[in-house]
Amino acid sequence: MKNWWIRFGCFLTGYNYMILRSCSEASAKSLKKYTAAILIVCIVWAFVGFSFTQRYLHTTSWGAAAGAALMVLIVIQIERQIVLSLNPSLFLFISRLLIALMMAVLGAVVVDQIIFKDDIELEKMSFIQNRVDSVVERRTRDLRAQLESLDTMITVKEKEVASLDSEISKKPHITSYVTSSIQRSRGLDSNGHKLPSEIQTITTASQQPNPKIESARSIRQIIEKMRNEKLAKDSMLLNSRPEAEKQINTKVGFLDELNIMFSLLKKSTAARLVYILWFVFLLGLELLVLLSKANEKENDYEKVVRHHMELQKRKLDLLANMGT
């Protein structure tokens, strides 16, 4: 069991098991300490990654598990930058501190959103209501303007149809006249000569429906279309609030909930206290490995690694000298 735990610690920290097993118990204890610290941070960030992925990226449980695994992988690689450094520089410590601050802020935000889920839902109702009121007011204003425009156009068209109907009732048919000329032979005169033909003009009268009847029918079709459009817009006006609530409820994302949570933090001292506690807790976890590395003297594992490095350098120098 002990050997298994050390192998697992080597996997997490990047230590070489073959070198470590020949080192003293002090190196093994250092490894166990780093392993415990990294494991604690990994567990916390696996929970944060799982919750964030499932809640805001709307993935399945498998997708959320993949998000948790990705966060654990990132944490391990970050911690290895400190653990595997033989001579960690001040810049490395400062960089890790900045990363720890950012991760603590983000982690505290995500954890608080889970802890204050019910409170956020209550605040979200007010938030959504305000947004719905704004959207409905704008949509209502636009729809009312369109309805007024349709009413005006319908009134104009109805007057136009009434005028046409009045004319049609007075004159339902229009009489048209067609004039044609026919040459008629006059026969022969007394001497047997052909008389000049006579041109006879014939006027034919015909009655046709007043063409304004078709114009009135066309205008009535336009009025019918406008009335249908008005009915559709009336329905949109009546359903504007339910539709807006449905759309906005499905569009509340991470930033919206973040704003809601910050609003909650401003209002509630208890919420601020919980956020600060989680921030300090996560920051402390993030700095566990960093503080352990900063306050620990070089162990024999690191001395062996350094010794191997020096031997390799000497070999390379000898090979370079032999080559020259």
PDB file of C-alpha atoms in Angstrom:
ATOM      1  CA  MET A   1       0.000   0.000   0.000  1.00  0.00           C
ATOM      2  CA  LYS A   2       2.826   2.341   0.918  1.00  0.00           C
ATOM      3  CA  ASN A   3       4.639   1.568  -2.328  1.00  0.00           C
ATOM      4  CA  TRP A   4       1.419   2.169  -4.291  1.00  0.00           C
ATOM      5  CA  TRP A   5       0.877   5.556  -2.637  1.00  0.00           C
ATOM      6  CA  ILE A   6       4.457   6.608  -3.420  1.00  0.00           C
ATOM      7  CA  ARG A   7       4.017   5.544  -7.050  1.00  0.00           C
ATOM      8  CA  PHE A   8       0.795   7.553  -7.213  1.00  0.00           C
ATOM      9  CA  GLY A   9       2.600  10.536  -5.683  1.00  0.00           C
ATOM     10  CA  CYS A  10       5.339  10.236  -8.296  1.00  0.00           C
ATOM     11  CA  PHE A  11       2.655  10.241 -10.985  1.00  0.00           C
ATOM     12  CA  LEU A  12       1.078  13.429  -9.605  1.00  0.00           C
ATOM     13  CA  THR A  13       4.266  15.356  -8.898  1.00  0.00           C
ATOM     14  CA  GLY A  14       6.418  14.115 -11.755  1.00  0.00           C
ATOM     15  CA  TYR A  15       9.029  12.576  -9.452  1.00  0.00           C
ATOM     16  CA  ASN A  16      11.109   9.665 -10.777  1.00  0.00           C
ATOM     17  CA  TYR A  17      10.174   6.605  -8.762  1.00  0.00           C
ATOM     18  CA  MET A  18      13.414   4.780  -9.578  1.00  0.00           C
ATOM     19  CA  ILE A  19      15.429   7.631  -8.073  1.00  0.00           C
ATOM     20  CA  LEU A  20      13.093   8.218  -5.125  1.00  0.00           C
ATOM     21  CA  ARG A  21      13.098   4.637  -3.854  1.00  0.00           C
ATOM     22  CA  SER A  22      16.848   4.855  -3.239  1.00  0.00           C
ATOM     23  CA  CYS A  23      16.478   8.116  -1.298  1.00  0.00           C
ATOM     24  CA  SER A  24      15.823   8.679   2.384  1.00  0.00           C
ATOM     25  CA  GLU A  25      12.504   8.771   4.211  1.00  0.00           C
ATOM     26  CA  ALA A  26      12.716  12.578   4.238  1.00  0.00           C
ATOM     27  CA  SER A  27      12.310  12.662   0.451  1.00  0.00           C
ATOM     28  CA  ALA A  28       9.406  10.228   0.679  1.00  0.00           C
ATOM     29  CA  LYS A  29       7.738  12.442   3.270  1.00  0.00           C
ATOM     30  CA  SER A  30       8.205  15.486   1.049  1.00  0.00           C
ATOM     31  CA  LEU A  31       6.601  13.556  -1.789  1.00  0.00           C
ATOM     32  CA  LYS A  32       3.660  12.544   0.402  1.00  0.00           C
ATOM     33  CA  LYS A  33       3.213  16.136   1.517  1.00  0.00           C
ATOM     34  CA  TYR A  34       3.164  17.426  -2.063  1.00  0.00           C
ATOM     35  CA  THR A  35       0.853  14.577  -3.089  1.00  0.00           C
ATOM     36  CA  ALA A  36      -1.644  15.363  -0.334  1.00  0.00           C
ATOM     37  CA  ALA A  37      -1.632  19.077  -1.173  1.00  0.00           C
ATOM     38  CA  ILE A  38      -2.059  18.490  -4.911  1.00  0.00           C
ATOM     39  CA  LEU A  39      -4.757  15.880  -4.303  1.00  0.00           C
ATOM     40  CA  ILE A  40      -6.775  18.276  -2.136  1.00  0.00           C
ATOM     41  CA  VAL A  41      -6.552  21.002  -4.792  1.00  0.00           C
ATOM     42  CA  CYS A  42      -7.484  18.503  -7.525  1.00  0.00           C
ATOM     43  CA  ILE A  43     -10.584  17.337  -5.635  1.00  0.00           C
ATOM     44  CA  VAL A  44     -11.780  20.908  -5.114  1.00  0.00           C
ATOM     45  CA  TRP A  45     -11.188  21.877  -8.746  1.00  0.00           C
ATOM     46  CA  ALA A  46     -12.731  18.673 -10.055  1.00  0.00           C
ATOM     47  CA  PHE A  47     -15.909  19.680  -8.203  1.00  0.00           C
ATOM     48  CA  VAL A  48     -15.674  23.251  -9.542  1.00  0.00           C
ATOM     49  CA  GLY A  49     -15.013  22.065 -13.099  1.00  0.00           C
ATOM     50  CA  PHE A  50     -17.851  19.530 -12.999  1.00  0.00           C
ATOM     51  CA  SER A  51     -20.360  22.045 -11.621  1.00  0.00           C
ATOM     52  CA  PHE A  52     -19.328  24.849 -13.978  1.00  0.00           C
ATOM     53  CA  THR A  53     -19.414  22.631 -17.086  1.00  0.00           C
ATOM     54  CA  GLN A  54     -22.777  21.099 -16.244  1.00  0.00           C
ATOM     55  CA  ARG A  55     -24.455  24.322 -15.116  1.00  0.00           C
ATOM     56  CA  TYR A  56     -23.225  26.831 -17.684  1.00  0.00           C
ATOM     57  CA  LEU A  57     -22.064  24.783 -20.670  1.00  0.00           C
ATOM     58  CA  HIS A  58     -25.217  22.617 -20.395  1.00  0.00           C
ATOM     59  CA  THR A  59     -23.375  19.340 -20.963  1.00  0.00           C
ATOM     60  CA  THR A  60     -24.313  15.823 -19.944  1.00  0.00           C
ATOM     61  CA  SER A  61     -22.779  14.103 -16.938  1.00  0.00           C
ATOM     62  CA  TRP A  62     -20.072  12.697 -19.206  1.00  0.00           C
ATOM     63  CA  GLY A  63     -19.296  16.150 -20.530  1.00  0.00           C
ATOM     64  CA  ALA A  64     -19.157  17.523 -16.995  1.00  0.00           C
ATOM     65  CA  ALA A  65     -16.816  14.677 -16.004  1.00  0.00           C
ATOM     66  CA  ALA A  66     -14.582  15.598 -18.944  1.00  0.00           C
ATOM     67  CA  GLY A  67     -14.584  19.220 -17.733  1.00  0.00           C
ATOM     68  CA  ALA A  68     -13.602  18.059 -14.244  1.00  0.00           C
ATOM     69  CA  ALA A  69     -10.787  15.910 -15.668  1.00  0.00           C
ATOM     70  CA  LEU A  70      -9.521  18.869 -17.695  1.00  0.00           C
ATOM     71  CA  MET A  71      -9.424  21.080 -14.602  1.00  0.00           C
ATOM     72  CA  VAL A  72      -7.529  18.388 -12.666  1.00  0.00           C
ATOM     73  CA  LEU A  73      -5.015  18.079 -15.500  1.00  0.00           C
ATOM     74  CA  ILE A  74      -4.468  21.853 -15.529  1.00  0.00           C
ATOM     75  CA  VAL A  75      -3.994  21.946 -11.743  1.00  0.00           C
ATOM     76  CA  ILE A  76      -1.455  19.102 -11.832  1.00  0.00           C
ATOM     77  CA  GLN A  77       0.581  20.786 -14.560  1.00  0.00           C
ATOM     78  CA  ILE A  78       0.562  24.104 -12.679  1.00  0.00           C
ATOM     79  CA  GLU A  79       1.682  22.497  -9.414  1.00  0.00           C
ATOM     80  CA  ARG A  80       4.447  20.590 -11.161  1.00  0.00           C
ATOM     81  CA  GLN A  81       5.995  23.893 -12.189  1.00  0.00           C
ATOM     82  CA  ILE A  82       6.746  24.478  -8.500  1.00  0.00           C
ATOM     83  CA  VAL A  83       7.423  20.932  -7.311  1.00  0.00           C
ATOM     84  CA  LEU A  84       9.897  20.055 -10.075  1.00  0.00           C
ATOM     85  CA  SER A  85      11.857  23.307  -9.893  1.00  0.00           C
ATOM     86  CA  LEU A  86      15.306  22.765  -8.393  1.00  0.00           C
ATOM     87  CA  ASN A  87      15.912  26.484  -7.992  1.00  0.00           C
ATOM     88  CA  PRO A  88      12.519  28.215  -8.211  1.00  0.00           C
ATOM     89  CA  SER A  89      12.964  31.877  -9.043  1.00  0.00           C
ATOM     90  CA  LEU A  90      11.121  34.813  -7.525  1.00  0.00           C
ATOM     91  CA  PHE A  91       9.328  35.314 -10.840  1.00  0.00           C
ATOM     92  CA  LEU A  92       7.996  31.742 -10.662  1.00  0.00           C
ATOM     93  CA  PHE A  93       6.711  32.308  -7.119  1.00  0.00           C
ATOM     94  CA  ILE A  94       5.018  35.585  -8.137  1.00  0.00           C
ATOM     95  CA  SER A  95       3.450  33.967 -11.212  1.00  0.00           C
ATOM     96  CA  ARG A  96       2.107  31.105  -9.110  1.00  0.00           C
ATOM     97  CA  LEU A  97       0.754  33.578  -6.565  1.00  0.00           C
ATOM     98  CA  LEU A  98      -1.098  35.509  -9.284  1.00  0.00           C
ATOM     99  CA  ILE A  99      -2.520  32.283 -10.714  1.00  0.00           C
ATOM    100  CA  ALA A 100      -3.577  31.261  -7.200  1.00  0.00           C
ATOM    101  CA  LEU A 101      -5.392  34.578  -6.715  1.00  0.00           C
ATOM    102  CA  MET A 102      -7.239  34.255 -10.021  1.00  0.00           C
ATOM    103  CA  MET A 103      -8.164  30.628  -9.397  1.00  0.00           C
ATOM    104  CA  ALA A 104      -9.328  31.431  -5.868  1.00  0.00           C
ATOM    105  CA  VAL A 105     -11.553  34.252  -7.153  1.00  0.00           C
ATOM    106  CA  LEU A 106     -13.029  32.073  -9.910  1.00  0.00           C
ATOM    107  CA  GLY A 107     -13.433  29.073  -7.624  1.00  0.00           C
ATOM    108  CA  ALA A 108     -15.111  31.130  -4.901  1.00  0.00           C
ATOM    109  CA  VAL A 109     -17.514  32.577  -7.474  1.00  0.00           C
ATOM    110  CA  VAL A 110     -18.512  29.154  -8.824  1.00  0.00           C
ATOM    111  CA  VAL A 111     -18.803  27.579  -5.362  1.00  0.00           C
ATOM    112  CA  ASP A 112     -20.857  30.508  -4.051  1.00  0.00           C
ATOM    113  CA  GLN A 113     -23.189  30.260  -7.018  1.00  0.00           C
ATOM    114  CA  ILE A 114     -23.816  26.648  -6.039  1.00  0.00           C
ATOM    115  CA  ILE A 115     -24.174  27.422  -2.312  1.00  0.00           C
ATOM    116  CA  PHE A 116     -26.459  30.404  -2.936  1.00  0.00           C
ATOM    117  CA  LYS A 117     -28.398  28.647  -5.693  1.00  0.00           C
ATOM    118  CA  ASP A 118     -31.816  29.161  -4.067  1.00  0.00           C
ATOM    119  CA  ASP A 119     -31.035  32.771  -3.142  1.00  0.00           C
ATOM    120  CA  ILE A 120     -29.803  33.434  -6.663  1.00  0.00           C
ATOM    121  CA  GLU A 121     -33.012  31.938  -8.054  1.00  0.00           C
ATOM    122  CA  LEU A 122     -35.041  34.384  -5.947  1.00  0.00           C
ATOM    123  CA  GLU A 123     -32.904  37.303  -7.123  1.00  0.00           C
ATOM    124  CA  LYS A 124     -33.109  35.970 -10.654  1.00  0.00           C
ATOM    125  CA  MET A 125     -36.899  36.261 -10.573  1.00  0.00           C
ATOM    126  CA  SER A 126     -36.609  39.990  -9.906  1.00  0.00           C
ATOM    127  CA  PHE A 127     -33.813  40.294 -12.469  1.00  0.00           C
ATOM    128  CA  ILE A 128     -35.831  38.476 -15.126  1.00  0.00           C
ATOM    129  CA  GLN A 129     -38.945  40.496 -14.293  1.00  0.00           C
ATOM    130  CA  ASN A 130     -37.086  43.767 -14.847  1.00  0.00           C
ATOM    131  CA  ARG A 131     -35.644  42.529 -18.118  1.00  0.00           C
ATOM    132  CA  VAL A 132     -39.053  41.219 -19.242  1.00  0.00           C
ATOM    133  CA  ASP A 133     -40.666  44.576 -18.430  1.00  0.00           C
ATOM    134  CA  SER A 134     -38.053  46.349 -20.537  1.00  0.00           C
ATOM    135  CA  VAL A 135     -38.439  43.958 -23.483  1.00  0.00           C
ATOM    136  CA  VAL A 136     -42.251  43.937 -23.304  1.00  0.00           C
ATOM    137  CA  GLU A 137     -42.392  47.727 -23.156  1.00  0.00           C
ATOM    138  CA  ARG A 138     -40.263  47.998 -26.281  1.00  0.00           C
ATOM    139  CA  ARG A 139     -42.172  45.302 -28.157  1.00  0.00           C
ATOM    140  CA  THR A 140     -45.538  46.719 -27.090  1.00  0.00           C
ATOM    141  CA  ARG A 141     -44.550  50.156 -28.280  1.00  0.00           C
ATOM    142  CA  ASP A 142     -43.496  48.813 -31.682  1.00  0.00           C
ATOM    143  CA  LEU A 143     -46.594  46.625 -32.059  1.00  0.00           C
ATOM    144  CA  ARG A 144     -48.968  49.436 -31.099  1.00  0.00           C
ATOM    145  CA  ALA A 145     -47.340  51.706 -33.675  1.00  0.00           C
ATOM    146  CA  GLN A 146     -47.764  49.004 -36.330  1.00  0.00           C
ATOM    147  CA  LEU A 147     -51.400  48.427 -35.314  1.00  0.00           C
ATOM    148  CA  GLU A 148     -52.161  52.142 -35.534  1.00  0.00           C
ATOM    149  CA  SER A 149     -50.583  52.237 -38.983  1.00  0.00           C
ATOM    150  CA  LEU A 150     -52.682  49.242 -40.077  1.00  0.00           C
ATOM    151  CA  ASP A 151     -55.865  50.828 -38.682  1.00  0.00           C
ATOM    152  CA  THR A 152     -55.152  53.987 -40.654  1.00  0.00           C
ATOM    153  CA  MET A 153     -54.526  52.077 -43.881  1.00  0.00           C
ATOM    154  CA  ILE A 154     -57.635  49.931 -43.377  1.00  0.00           C
ATOM    155  CA  THR A 155     -59.758  53.050 -42.811  1.00  0.00           C
ATOM    156  CA  VAL A 156     -58.393  54.651 -45.989  1.00  0.00           C
ATOM    157  CA  LYS A 157     -59.048  51.517 -48.025  1.00  0.00           C
ATOM    158  CA  GLU A 158     -62.571  51.129 -46.603  1.00  0.00           C
ATOM    159  CA  LYS A 159     -63.409  54.704 -47.601  1.00  0.00           C
ATOM    160  CA  GLU A 160     -62.028  53.996 -51.045  1.00  0.00           C
ATOM    161  CA  VAL A 161     -64.199  50.879 -51.359  1.00  0.00           C
ATOM    162  CA  ALA A 162     -67.263  52.767 -50.096  1.00  0.00           C
ATOM    163  CA  SER A 163     -66.714  55.429 -52.748  1.00  0.00           C
ATOM    164  CA  LEU A 164     -66.361  52.789 -55.456  1.00  0.00           C
ATOM    165  CA  ASP A 165     -69.461  50.933 -54.231  1.00  0.00           C
ATOM    166  CA  SER A 166     -71.440  54.169 -54.387  1.00  0.00           C
ATOM    167  CA  GLU A 167     -70.385  54.739 -57.986  1.00  0.00           C
ATOM    168  CA  ILE A 168     -71.038  51.113 -58.894  1.00  0.00           C
ATOM    169  CA  SER A 169     -74.550  51.199 -57.395  1.00  0.00           C
ATOM    170  CA  LYS A 170     -75.357  54.225 -59.526  1.00  0.00           C
ATOM    171  CA  LYS A 171     -73.829  52.797 -62.639  1.00  0.00           C
ATOM    172  CA  PRO A 172     -73.409  49.013 -62.410  1.00  0.00           C
ATOM    173  CA  HIS A 173     -72.946  48.678 -66.166  1.00  0.00           C
ATOM    174  CA  ILE A 174     -71.204  50.738 -68.776  1.00  0.00           C
ATOM    175  CA  THR A 175     -72.631  50.984 -72.309  1.00  0.00           C
ATOM    176  CA  SER A 176     -70.072  50.994 -75.057  1.00  0.00           C
ATOM    177  CA  TYR A 177     -70.784  51.782 -78.699  1.00  0.00           C
ATOM    178  CA  VAL A 178     -69.083  50.224 -81.686  1.00  0.00           C
ATOM    179  CA  THR A 179     -69.483  51.951 -85.071  1.00  0.00           C
ATOM    180  CA  SER A 180     -68.930  50.042 -88.322  1.00  0.00           C
ATOM    181  CA  SER A 181     -69.358  50.985 -92.004  1.00  0.00           C
ATOM    182  CA  ILE A 182     -70.887  48.709 -94.667  1.00  0.00           C
ATOM    183  CA  GLN A 183     -70.817  49.263 -98.431  1.00  0.00           C
ATOM    184  CA  ARG A 184     -74.102  48.379-100.092  1.00  0.00           C
ATOM    185  CA  SER A 185     -74.596  48.024-103.819  1.00  0.00           C
ATOM    186  CA  ARG A 186     -77.291  50.277-105.355  1.00  0.00           C
ATOM    187  CA  GLY A 187     -77.811  48.194-108.493  1.00  0.00           C
ATOM    188  CA  LEU A 188     -78.034  49.642-112.061  1.00  0.00           C
ATOM    189  CA  ASP A 189     -79.519  52.831-113.368  1.00  0.00           C
ATOM    190  CA  SER A 190     -82.077  53.073-116.201  1.00  0.00           C
ATOM    191  CA  ASN A 191     -79.317  52.909-118.769  1.00  0.00           C
ATOM    192  CA  GLY A 192     -77.939  49.749-117.265  1.00  0.00           C
ATOM    193  CA  HIS A 193     -74.923  51.383-115.683  1.00  0.00           C
ATOM    194  CA  LYS A 194     -73.757  50.342-112.218  1.00  0.00           C
ATOM    195  CA  LEU A 195     -74.651  52.877-109.578  1.00  0.00           C
ATOM    196  CA  PRO A 196     -72.016  53.927-106.971  1.00  0.00           C
ATOM    197  CA  SER A 197     -72.177  51.833-103.829  1.00  0.00           C
ATOM    198  CA  GLU A 198     -73.745  53.316-100.741  1.00  0.00           C
ATOM    199  CA  ILE A 199     -71.855  53.417 -97.406  1.00  0.00           C
ATOM    200  CA  GLN A 200     -74.064  52.607 -94.468  1.00  0.00           C
ATOM    201  CA  THR A 201     -72.909  53.350 -90.903  1.00  0.00           C
ATOM    202  CA  ILE A 202     -74.088  50.951 -88.174  1.00  0.00           C
ATOM    203  CA  THR A 203     -73.709  51.681 -84.472  1.00  0.00           C
ATOM    204  CA  THR A 204     -73.894  48.698 -82.070  1.00  0.00           C
ATOM    205  CA  ALA A 205     -74.450  49.228 -78.354  1.00  0.00           C
ATOM    206  CA  SER A 206     -73.174  46.717 -75.724  1.00  0.00           C
ATOM    207  CA  GLN A 207     -73.250  46.699 -71.944  1.00  0.00           C
ATOM    208  CA  GLN A 208     -70.296  45.602 -69.776  1.00  0.00           C
ATOM    209  CA  PRO A 209     -69.866  45.404 -65.992  1.00  0.00           C
ATOM    210  CA  ASN A 210     -68.406  48.521 -64.477  1.00  0.00           C
ATOM    211  CA  PRO A 211     -64.567  47.986 -64.313  1.00  0.00           C
ATOM    212  CA  LYS A 212     -64.590  49.582 -60.884  1.00  0.00           C
ATOM    213  CA  ILE A 213     -66.207  46.373 -59.598  1.00  0.00           C
ATOM    214  CA  GLU A 214     -62.883  44.559 -60.132  1.00  0.00           C
ATOM    215  CA  SER A 215     -61.008  47.427 -58.488  1.00  0.00           C
ATOM    216  CA  ALA A 216     -63.303  47.214 -55.451  1.00  0.00           C
ATOM    217  CA  ARG A 217     -62.771  43.439 -55.253  1.00  0.00           C
ATOM    218  CA  SER A 218     -58.993  43.874 -55.341  1.00  0.00           C
ATOM    219  CA  ILE A 219     -59.125  46.502 -52.586  1.00  0.00           C
ATOM    220  CA  ARG A 220     -61.331  44.236 -50.444  1.00  0.00           C
ATOM    221  CA  GLN A 221     -58.692  41.493 -50.739  1.00  0.00           C
ATOM    222  CA  ILE A 222     -56.043  43.952 -49.583  1.00  0.00           C
ATOM    223  CA  ILE A 223     -58.261  44.962 -46.644  1.00  0.00           C
ATOM    224  CA  GLU A 224     -58.726  41.289 -45.721  1.00  0.00           C
ATOM    225  CA  LYS A 225     -54.961  40.723 -45.712  1.00  0.00           C
ATOM    226  CA  MET A 226     -54.429  43.789 -43.544  1.00  0.00           C
ATOM    227  CA  ARG A 227     -57.111  42.630 -41.105  1.00  0.00           C
ATOM    228  CA  ASN A 228     -55.447  39.198 -40.845  1.00  0.00           C
ATOM    229  CA  GLU A 229     -52.132  40.901 -40.233  1.00  0.00           C
ATOM    230  CA  LYS A 230     -53.760  43.044 -37.566  1.00  0.00           C
ATOM    231  CA  LEU A 231     -55.207  39.949 -35.861  1.00  0.00           C
ATOM    232  CA  ALA A 232     -51.753  38.337 -35.858  1.00  0.00           C
ATOM    233  CA  LYS A 233     -50.199  41.443 -34.315  1.00  0.00           C
ATOM    234  CA  ASP A 234     -53.006  41.639 -31.746  1.00  0.00           C
ATOM    235  CA  SER A 235     -52.186  38.054 -30.788  1.00  0.00           C
ATOM    236  CA  MET A 236     -48.478  38.939 -30.563  1.00  0.00           C
ATOM    237  CA  LEU A 237     -49.373  41.884 -28.346  1.00  0.00           C
ATOM    238  CA  LEU A 238     -51.403  39.673 -26.002  1.00  0.00           C
ATOM    239  CA  ASN A 239     -48.665  37.016 -25.838  1.00  0.00           C
ATOM    240  CA  SER A 240     -45.713  39.406 -25.701  1.00  0.00           C
ATOM    241  CA  ARG A 241     -45.108  38.951 -21.955  1.00  0.00           C
ATOM    242  CA  PRO A 242     -45.319  35.105 -21.859  1.00  0.00           C
ATOM    243  CA  GLU A 243     -43.084  34.898 -24.937  1.00  0.00           C
ATOM    244  CA  ALA A 244     -40.554  37.326 -23.464  1.00  0.00           C
ATOM    245  CA  GLU A 245     -40.487  35.423 -20.155  1.00  0.00           C
ATOM    246  CA  LYS A 246     -39.944  32.134 -21.978  1.00  0.00           C
ATOM    247  CA  GLN A 247     -37.117  33.517 -24.110  1.00  0.00           C
ATOM    248  CA  ILE A 248     -35.339  35.318 -21.277  1.00  0.00           C
ATOM    249  CA  ASN A 249     -35.633  32.368 -18.875  1.00  0.00           C
ATOM    250  CA  THR A 250     -33.716  30.203 -21.344  1.00  0.00           C
ATOM    251  CA  LYS A 251     -31.076  32.881 -22.014  1.00  0.00           C
ATOM    252  CA  VAL A 252     -29.852  33.607 -18.479  1.00  0.00           C
ATOM    253  CA  GLY A 253     -26.168  32.654 -18.552  1.00  0.00           C
ATOM    254  CA  PHE A 254     -23.049  32.748 -16.424  1.00  0.00           C
ATOM    255  CA  LEU A 255     -22.538  36.523 -16.632  1.00  0.00           C
ATOM    256  CA  ASP A 256     -26.162  37.185 -15.698  1.00  0.00           C
ATOM    257  CA  GLU A 257     -25.924  34.921 -12.675  1.00  0.00           C
ATOM    258  CA  LEU A 258     -22.600  36.558 -11.843  1.00  0.00           C
ATOM    259  CA  ASN A 259     -24.259  39.977 -11.808  1.00  0.00           C
ATOM    260  CA  ILE A 260     -27.101  38.573  -9.709  1.00  0.00           C
ATOM    261  CA  MET A 261     -24.629  37.077  -7.246  1.00  0.00           C
ATOM    262  CA  PHE A 262     -22.686  40.343  -6.961  1.00  0.00           C
ATOM    263  CA  SER A 263     -25.976  42.125  -6.335  1.00  0.00           C
ATOM    264  CA  LEU A 264     -26.696  39.568  -3.614  1.00  0.00           C
ATOM    265  CA  LEU A 265     -23.239  40.120  -2.094  1.00  0.00           C
ATOM    266  CA  LYS A 266     -23.861  43.876  -1.968  1.00  0.00           C
ATOM    267  CA  LYS A 267     -27.130  43.373  -0.125  1.00  0.00           C
ATOM    268  CA  SER A 268     -26.147  40.602   2.297  1.00  0.00           C
ATOM    269  CA  THR A 269     -23.318  40.739   4.834  1.00  0.00           C
ATOM    270  CA  ALA A 270     -23.633  36.990   5.436  1.00  0.00           C
ATOM    271  CA  ALA A 271     -23.185  36.300   1.722  1.00  0.00           C
ATOM    272  CA  ARG A 272     -20.063  38.484   1.654  1.00  0.00           C
ATOM    273  CA  LEU A 273     -18.669  36.649   4.670  1.00  0.00           C
ATOM    274  CA  VAL A 274     -19.231  33.245   3.055  1.00  0.00           C
ATOM    275  CA  TYR A 275     -17.602  34.441  -0.179  1.00  0.00           C
ATOM    276  CA  ILE A 276     -14.554  35.757   1.711  1.00  0.00           C
ATOM    277  CA  LEU A 277     -14.242  32.498   3.654  1.00  0.00           C
ATOM    278  CA  TRP A 278     -14.324  30.442   0.480  1.00  0.00           C
ATOM    279  CA  PHE A 279     -11.868  32.792  -1.219  1.00  0.00           C
ATOM    280  CA  VAL A 280      -9.400  32.532   1.669  1.00  0.00           C
ATOM    281  CA  PHE A 281      -9.888  28.758   1.851  1.00  0.00           C
ATOM    282  CA  LEU A 282      -9.255  28.255  -1.877  1.00  0.00           C
ATOM    283  CA  LEU A 283      -6.328  30.663  -1.861  1.00  0.00           C
ATOM    284  CA  GLY A 284      -4.805  28.742   1.044  1.00  0.00           C
ATOM    285  CA  LEU A 285      -5.223  25.476  -0.848  1.00  0.00           C
ATOM    286  CA  GLU A 286      -3.665  26.972  -3.967  1.00  0.00           C
ATOM    287  CA  LEU A 287      -0.656  28.169  -1.969  1.00  0.00           C
ATOM    288  CA  LEU A 288      -0.086  24.897  -0.065  1.00  0.00           C
ATOM    289  CA  VAL A 289       2.489  23.560  -2.506  1.00  0.00           C
ATOM    290  CA  LEU A 290       4.045  26.978  -3.044  1.00  0.00           C
ATOM    291  CA  LEU A 291       4.520  27.600   0.682  1.00  0.00           C
ATOM    292  CA  SER A 292       5.792  24.067   1.248  1.00  0.00           C
ATOM    293  CA  LYS A 293       8.368  24.506  -1.487  1.00  0.00           C
ATOM    294  CA  ALA A 294       9.413  27.939  -0.258  1.00  0.00           C
ATOM    295  CA  ASN A 295       9.930  26.845   3.347  1.00  0.00           C
ATOM    296  CA  GLU A 296      11.570  23.489   2.687  1.00  0.00           C
ATOM    297  CA  LYS A 297      15.266  22.852   2.365  1.00  0.00           C
ATOM    298  CA  GLU A 298      16.650  20.831  -0.500  1.00  0.00           C
ATOM    299  CA  ASN A 299      16.121  17.101   0.141  1.00  0.00           C
ATOM    300  CA  ASP A 300      18.335  14.255  -0.997  1.00  0.00           C
ATOM    301  CA  TYR A 301      16.065  13.490  -3.986  1.00  0.00           C
ATOM    302  CA  GLU A 302      16.724  16.952  -5.383  1.00  0.00           C
ATOM    303  CA  LYS A 303      20.420  16.576  -4.571  1.00  0.00           C
ATOM    304  CA  VAL A 304      20.509  13.301  -6.513  1.00  0.00           C
ATOM    305  CA  VAL A 305      18.762  14.954  -9.469  1.00  0.00           C
ATOM    306  CA  ARG A 306      21.186  17.865  -9.303  1.00  0.00           C
ATOM    307  CA  HIS A 307      24.124  15.437  -9.037  1.00  0.00           C
ATOM    308  CA  HIS A 308      22.933  13.540 -12.108  1.00  0.00           C
ATOM    309  CA  MET A 309      22.628  16.847 -13.946  1.00  0.00           C
ATOM    310  CA  GLU A 310      26.186  17.832 -13.005  1.00  0.00           C
ATOM    311  CA  LEU A 311      27.514  14.426 -14.090  1.00  0.00           C
ATOM    312  CA  GLN A 312      25.737  14.766 -17.425  1.00  0.00           C
ATOM    313  CA  LYS A 313      27.205  18.245 -17.894  1.00  0.00           C
ATOM    314  CA  ARG A 314      30.709  16.913 -17.186  1.00  0.00           C
ATOM    315  CA  LYS A 315      30.233  14.107 -19.693  1.00  0.00           C
ATOM    316  CA  LEU A 316      29.130  16.604 -22.312  1.00  0.00           C
ATOM    317  CA  ASP A 317      32.093  18.866 -21.526  1.00  0.00           C
ATOM    318  CA  LEU A 318      34.510  15.916 -21.835  1.00  0.00           C
ATOM    319  CA  LEU A 319      32.974  14.897 -25.146  1.00  0.00           C
ATOM    320  CA  ALA A 320      33.271  18.470 -26.364  1.00  0.00           C
ATOM    321  CA  ASN A 321      36.954  18.629 -25.322  1.00  0.00           C
ATOM    322  CA  MET A 322      37.703  15.289 -26.985  1.00  0.00           C
ATOM    323  CA  GLY A 323      36.097  16.523 -30.152  1.00  0.00           C
ATOM    324  CA  THR A 324      38.335  19.576 -30.272  1.00  0.00           C
TER     325      THR A 324
END
